[in-house]
């Protein structure tokens, strides 16, 4: 029998559920759980702690699945035995180091039925954090975040979002303004105190001098789109 994507995903998930290693389902499947949006996906995102990634890879390597550490900072992959187009991504953080899967993600995770299996997904707040920095020309997660706010605003821990995004609060403000533009009749779904806090931070920047060093935070939201700024225009990459 041909190894189709969903058959492969179920096979991987069934193996994982028989271990004692904690994991969560992210990506398209988690967005579907929270919003009901159905769309195709080219892989399945499995969130785990960085320390558990080698354990998971060994389990599948021992079962003759092709595996690889794609990027030691955030990603490993499990491939189908008969087709490398079937992919399970083991995600344990972000390439920019802006977030990582930790014990709190499991503490606040939620039960979900995915591919007929009883699994768990990140809290809606952590799911937003995992997608909020994707502001690339080729991949923009703004629609997912807008839909998550629309459908799950009451379940978002807004204090947690502000705290977690403390250094990069402007990226949260960008997405919240975009949400207000997309859904003017639903703008009250974002608590007023959140918008006032972010607006206050912005106002406090007015009249102050900008940073003296020519730096770009572009590489935080895209690993490729702002390379020219660093390589040719003399900006320092703030992530290094």
Tab-separated table of C-alpha atoms in Angstrom:
chain	number	residue	atom	x	y	z
A	1	UNK	CA	0.000	0.000	0.000
A	2	UNK	CA	1.304	3.447	-0.917
A	3	UNK	CA	2.463	5.560	1.997
A	4	UNK	CA	0.236	8.636	1.718
A	5	UNK	CA	0.868	11.699	3.898
A	6	UNK	CA	-1.968	11.125	6.382
A	7	UNK	CA	-1.097	7.446	6.727
A	8	UNK	CA	2.485	8.462	7.448
A	9	UNK	CA	1.409	11.109	9.980
A	10	UNK	CA	-0.772	8.598	11.828
A	11	UNK	CA	2.046	6.069	11.823
A	12	UNK	CA	4.456	8.591	13.366
A	13	UNK	CA	1.926	9.761	15.932
A	14	UNK	CA	1.000	6.251	17.006
A	15	UNK	CA	4.665	5.471	17.618
A	16	UNK	CA	5.071	8.643	19.677
A	17	UNK	CA	1.983	7.989	21.786
A	18	UNK	CA	3.509	4.687	22.894
A	19	UNK	CA	6.492	6.505	24.419
A	20	UNK	CA	6.663	8.626	27.559
A	21	UNK	CA	8.133	11.587	25.652
A	22	UNK	CA	5.866	14.650	25.774
A	23	UNK	CA	4.966	16.222	22.431
A	24	UNK	CA	2.405	18.593	20.977
A	25	UNK	CA	0.916	19.049	17.517
A	26	UNK	CA	1.388	22.498	16.034
A	27	UNK	CA	1.167	24.057	12.593
A	28	UNK	CA	-1.834	23.609	10.338
A	29	UNK	CA	-3.385	20.883	12.483
A	30	UNK	CA	-3.364	23.080	15.598
A	31	UNK	CA	-4.762	26.050	13.678
A	32	UNK	CA	-7.515	23.772	12.373
A	33	UNK	CA	-8.315	22.647	15.922
A	34	UNK	CA	-8.751	26.226	17.161
A	35	UNK	CA	-10.402	27.806	14.107
A	36	UNK	CA	-12.016	25.009	12.093
A	37	UNK	CA	-10.126	26.114	8.970
A	38	UNK	CA	-9.471	23.162	6.639
A	39	UNK	CA	-6.510	23.390	4.302
A	40	UNK	CA	-3.880	21.047	2.906
A	41	UNK	CA	-0.484	20.782	4.532
A	42	UNK	CA	2.858	19.514	3.246
A	43	UNK	CA	3.992	18.215	6.643
A	44	UNK	CA	3.035	17.860	10.287
A	45	UNK	CA	4.652	19.954	13.015
A	46	UNK	CA	5.473	18.057	16.199
A	47	UNK	CA	6.615	20.313	19.032
A	48	UNK	CA	9.010	18.865	21.598
A	49	UNK	CA	11.699	20.076	23.965
A	50	UNK	CA	15.191	20.346	22.509
A	51	UNK	CA	16.461	17.737	24.967
A	52	UNK	CA	13.850	15.250	23.737
A	53	UNK	CA	14.551	15.677	20.040
A	54	UNK	CA	17.509	13.215	19.946
A	55	UNK	CA	15.442	10.625	21.824
A	56	UNK	CA	12.654	10.886	19.268
A	57	UNK	CA	15.053	10.711	16.339
A	58	UNK	CA	16.640	7.551	17.754
A	59	UNK	CA	13.238	5.882	18.125
A	60	UNK	CA	12.497	6.442	14.449
A	61	UNK	CA	16.024	5.739	13.235
A	62	UNK	CA	15.851	2.374	15.004
A	63	UNK	CA	12.627	1.724	13.067
A	64	UNK	CA	14.411	2.451	9.772
A	65	UNK	CA	12.799	5.832	9.130
A	66	UNK	CA	15.150	8.329	7.465
A	67	UNK	CA	15.842	11.192	9.895
A	68	UNK	CA	18.003	14.289	10.010
A	69	UNK	CA	18.865	17.206	12.247
A	70	UNK	CA	17.919	19.925	9.796
A	71	UNK	CA	19.091	22.830	11.943
A	72	UNK	CA	20.513	22.275	15.419
A	73	UNK	CA	18.949	25.531	16.589
A	74	UNK	CA	15.340	24.533	16.076
A	75	UNK	CA	14.417	21.699	13.699
A	76	UNK	CA	14.811	17.983	12.984
A	77	UNK	CA	12.907	15.880	10.460
A	78	UNK	CA	11.465	12.388	10.092
A	79	UNK	CA	10.783	11.182	6.551
A	80	UNK	CA	8.542	8.462	5.188
A	81	UNK	CA	10.183	5.135	4.447
A	82	UNK	CA	8.899	5.065	0.861
A	83	UNK	CA	8.671	8.785	0.106
A	84	UNK	CA	10.776	11.642	1.413
A	85	UNK	CA	7.897	13.930	0.473
A	86	UNK	CA	6.183	12.696	3.621
A	87	UNK	CA	7.661	14.762	6.445
A	88	UNK	CA	7.200	15.133	10.174
A	89	UNK	CA	8.998	18.207	11.504
A	90	UNK	CA	10.294	18.071	15.072
A	91	UNK	CA	10.178	21.706	16.150
A	92	UNK	CA	11.801	22.685	19.442
A	93	UNK	CA	12.293	26.413	18.965
A	94	UNK	CA	12.694	29.174	16.421
A	95	UNK	CA	15.626	29.675	14.101
A	96	UNK	CA	16.099	33.184	15.527
A	97	UNK	CA	16.035	32.000	19.146
A	98	UNK	CA	12.978	34.123	19.944
A	99	UNK	CA	11.133	31.214	21.616
A	100	UNK	CA	11.646	27.598	22.575
A	101	UNK	CA	9.365	24.764	23.612
A	102	UNK	CA	9.577	24.355	27.380
A	103	UNK	CA	7.671	22.730	30.231
A	104	UNK	CA	5.165	25.583	30.322
A	105	UNK	CA	3.976	24.687	26.829
A	106	UNK	CA	2.915	21.274	28.078
A	107	UNK	CA	1.411	22.646	31.277
A	108	UNK	CA	-0.948	24.918	29.333
A	109	UNK	CA	-1.531	22.625	26.331
A	110	UNK	CA	-5.034	21.565	25.312
A	111	UNK	CA	-6.527	18.202	24.279
A	112	UNK	CA	-7.359	17.785	20.595
A	113	UNK	CA	-8.621	15.090	18.249
A	114	UNK	CA	-6.215	14.965	15.313
A	115	UNK	CA	-6.350	12.323	12.584
A	116	UNK	CA	-8.652	10.335	14.847
A	117	UNK	CA	-6.134	10.294	17.702
A	118	UNK	CA	-6.386	11.893	21.144
A	119	UNK	CA	-3.438	14.271	21.240
A	120	UNK	CA	-2.553	17.693	22.593
A	121	UNK	CA	-1.881	21.061	20.980
A	122	UNK	CA	-0.135	24.161	22.382
A	123	UNK	CA	-2.276	26.746	24.120
A	124	UNK	CA	-3.610	29.304	21.677
A	125	UNK	CA	-1.183	31.831	23.215
A	126	UNK	CA	1.855	29.633	22.564
A	127	UNK	CA	0.587	28.804	19.088
A	128	UNK	CA	0.440	32.530	18.324
A	129	UNK	CA	3.993	32.959	19.640
A	130	UNK	CA	5.179	30.120	17.388
A	131	UNK	CA	3.801	31.913	14.310
A	132	UNK	CA	4.023	35.612	15.089
A	133	UNK	CA	7.580	36.115	13.807
A	134	UNK	CA	6.856	34.720	10.327
A	135	UNK	CA	6.634	37.944	8.322
A	136	UNK	CA	8.333	36.876	5.127
A	137	UNK	CA	7.701	37.594	1.477
A	138	UNK	CA	7.181	33.870	0.855
A	139	UNK	CA	5.423	32.979	4.116
A	140	UNK	CA	3.292	35.306	6.230
A	141	UNK	CA	1.371	33.961	9.227
A	142	UNK	CA	-0.791	37.075	9.699
A	143	UNK	CA	-4.019	35.409	8.517
A	144	UNK	CA	-3.567	32.529	10.974
A	145	UNK	CA	-2.990	34.916	13.859
A	146	UNK	CA	-6.001	37.033	12.880
A	147	UNK	CA	-8.202	33.946	12.736
A	148	UNK	CA	-6.880	32.680	16.073
A	149	UNK	CA	-7.746	36.004	17.705
A	150	UNK	CA	-11.170	36.020	16.036
A	151	UNK	CA	-12.091	32.526	17.213
A	152	UNK	CA	-10.154	32.243	20.481
A	153	UNK	CA	-9.727	35.733	21.943
A	154	UNK	CA	-11.252	34.707	25.286
A	155	UNK	CA	-8.695	31.914	25.626
A	156	UNK	CA	-5.655	34.068	24.891
A	157	UNK	CA	-3.501	34.913	27.896
A	158	UNK	CA	-2.796	38.519	26.963
A	159	UNK	CA	-0.512	39.199	29.945
A	160	UNK	CA	1.550	36.167	28.957
A	161	UNK	CA	1.800	37.392	25.360
A	162	UNK	CA	2.971	40.836	26.460
A	163	UNK	CA	5.508	39.330	28.845
A	164	UNK	CA	6.856	36.780	26.376
A	165	UNK	CA	7.105	39.341	23.578
A	166	UNK	CA	8.579	41.994	25.864
A	167	UNK	CA	11.627	42.743	23.709
A	168	UNK	CA	9.670	42.504	20.465
A	169	UNK	CA	6.373	44.088	21.464
A	170	UNK	CA	6.145	45.964	18.164
A	171	UNK	CA	5.579	42.704	16.279
A	172	UNK	CA	2.541	42.067	18.494
A	173	UNK	CA	1.284	45.597	17.868
A	174	UNK	CA	1.638	45.071	14.111
A	175	UNK	CA	-0.549	41.971	14.196
A	176	UNK	CA	-3.142	43.563	16.482
A	177	UNK	CA	-3.474	46.631	14.272
A	178	UNK	CA	-3.813	44.310	11.282
A	179	UNK	CA	-6.547	42.415	13.140
A	180	UNK	CA	-8.417	45.667	13.818
A	181	UNK	CA	-8.156	46.567	10.140
A	182	UNK	CA	-9.409	43.163	8.973
A	183	UNK	CA	-12.252	42.961	11.503
A	184	UNK	CA	-13.363	46.494	12.466
A	185	UNK	CA	-16.607	45.145	13.954
A	186	UNK	CA	-14.631	42.719	16.154
A	187	UNK	CA	-11.851	45.036	17.316
A	188	UNK	CA	-13.108	44.801	20.917
A	189	UNK	CA	-11.987	41.166	20.967
A	190	UNK	CA	-8.565	42.552	21.794
A	191	UNK	CA	-8.788	43.960	25.329
A	192	UNK	CA	-8.648	47.737	25.449
A	193	UNK	CA	-5.910	47.684	28.082
A	194	UNK	CA	-3.640	45.708	25.721
A	195	UNK	CA	-3.944	48.279	22.948
A	196	UNK	CA	-3.471	51.156	25.394
A	197	UNK	CA	-0.336	49.542	26.829
A	198	UNK	CA	1.187	49.032	23.384
A	199	UNK	CA	0.135	52.501	22.218
A	200	UNK	CA	1.764	53.947	25.339
A	201	UNK	CA	5.028	52.189	24.533
A	202	UNK	CA	4.904	53.608	21.018
A	203	UNK	CA	4.124	57.119	22.260
A	204	UNK	CA	7.057	57.026	24.661
A	205	UNK	CA	9.384	56.517	21.686
A	206	UNK	CA	8.322	59.828	20.127
A	207	UNK	CA	10.794	62.590	20.804
A	208	UNK	CA	13.578	60.213	21.812
A	209	UNK	CA	16.662	59.612	19.731
A	210	UNK	CA	16.785	56.417	17.645
A	211	UNK	CA	19.585	53.879	18.251
A	212	UNK	CA	23.011	55.176	17.225
A	213	UNK	CA	24.097	51.885	15.677
A	214	UNK	CA	22.694	51.007	12.273
A	215	UNK	CA	21.074	47.702	13.129
A	216	UNK	CA	18.282	45.702	11.543
A	217	UNK	CA	15.822	43.378	13.233
A	218	UNK	CA	14.730	42.155	9.814
A	219	UNK	CA	16.468	38.813	10.284
A	220	UNK	CA	14.192	38.112	13.277
A	221	UNK	CA	11.153	37.994	11.017
A	222	UNK	CA	12.822	36.651	7.863
A	223	UNK	CA	16.083	34.781	7.354
A	224	UNK	CA	16.364	35.862	3.706
A	225	UNK	CA	14.421	39.032	2.892
A	226	UNK	CA	16.738	41.416	4.762
A	227	UNK	CA	20.054	39.813	3.884
A	228	UNK	CA	20.854	42.652	1.496
A	229	UNK	CA	20.636	45.116	4.397
A	230	UNK	CA	23.454	43.265	6.145
A	231	UNK	CA	25.565	42.235	3.179
A	232	UNK	CA	25.429	45.453	1.121
A	233	UNK	CA	23.830	48.309	3.037
A	234	UNK	CA	25.947	48.254	6.168
A	235	UNK	CA	23.360	47.251	8.747
A	236	UNK	CA	24.401	45.079	11.647
A	237	UNK	CA	22.380	41.914	12.184
A	238	UNK	CA	20.932	42.312	15.673
A	239	UNK	CA	20.582	38.540	16.055
A	240	UNK	CA	24.390	38.062	16.059
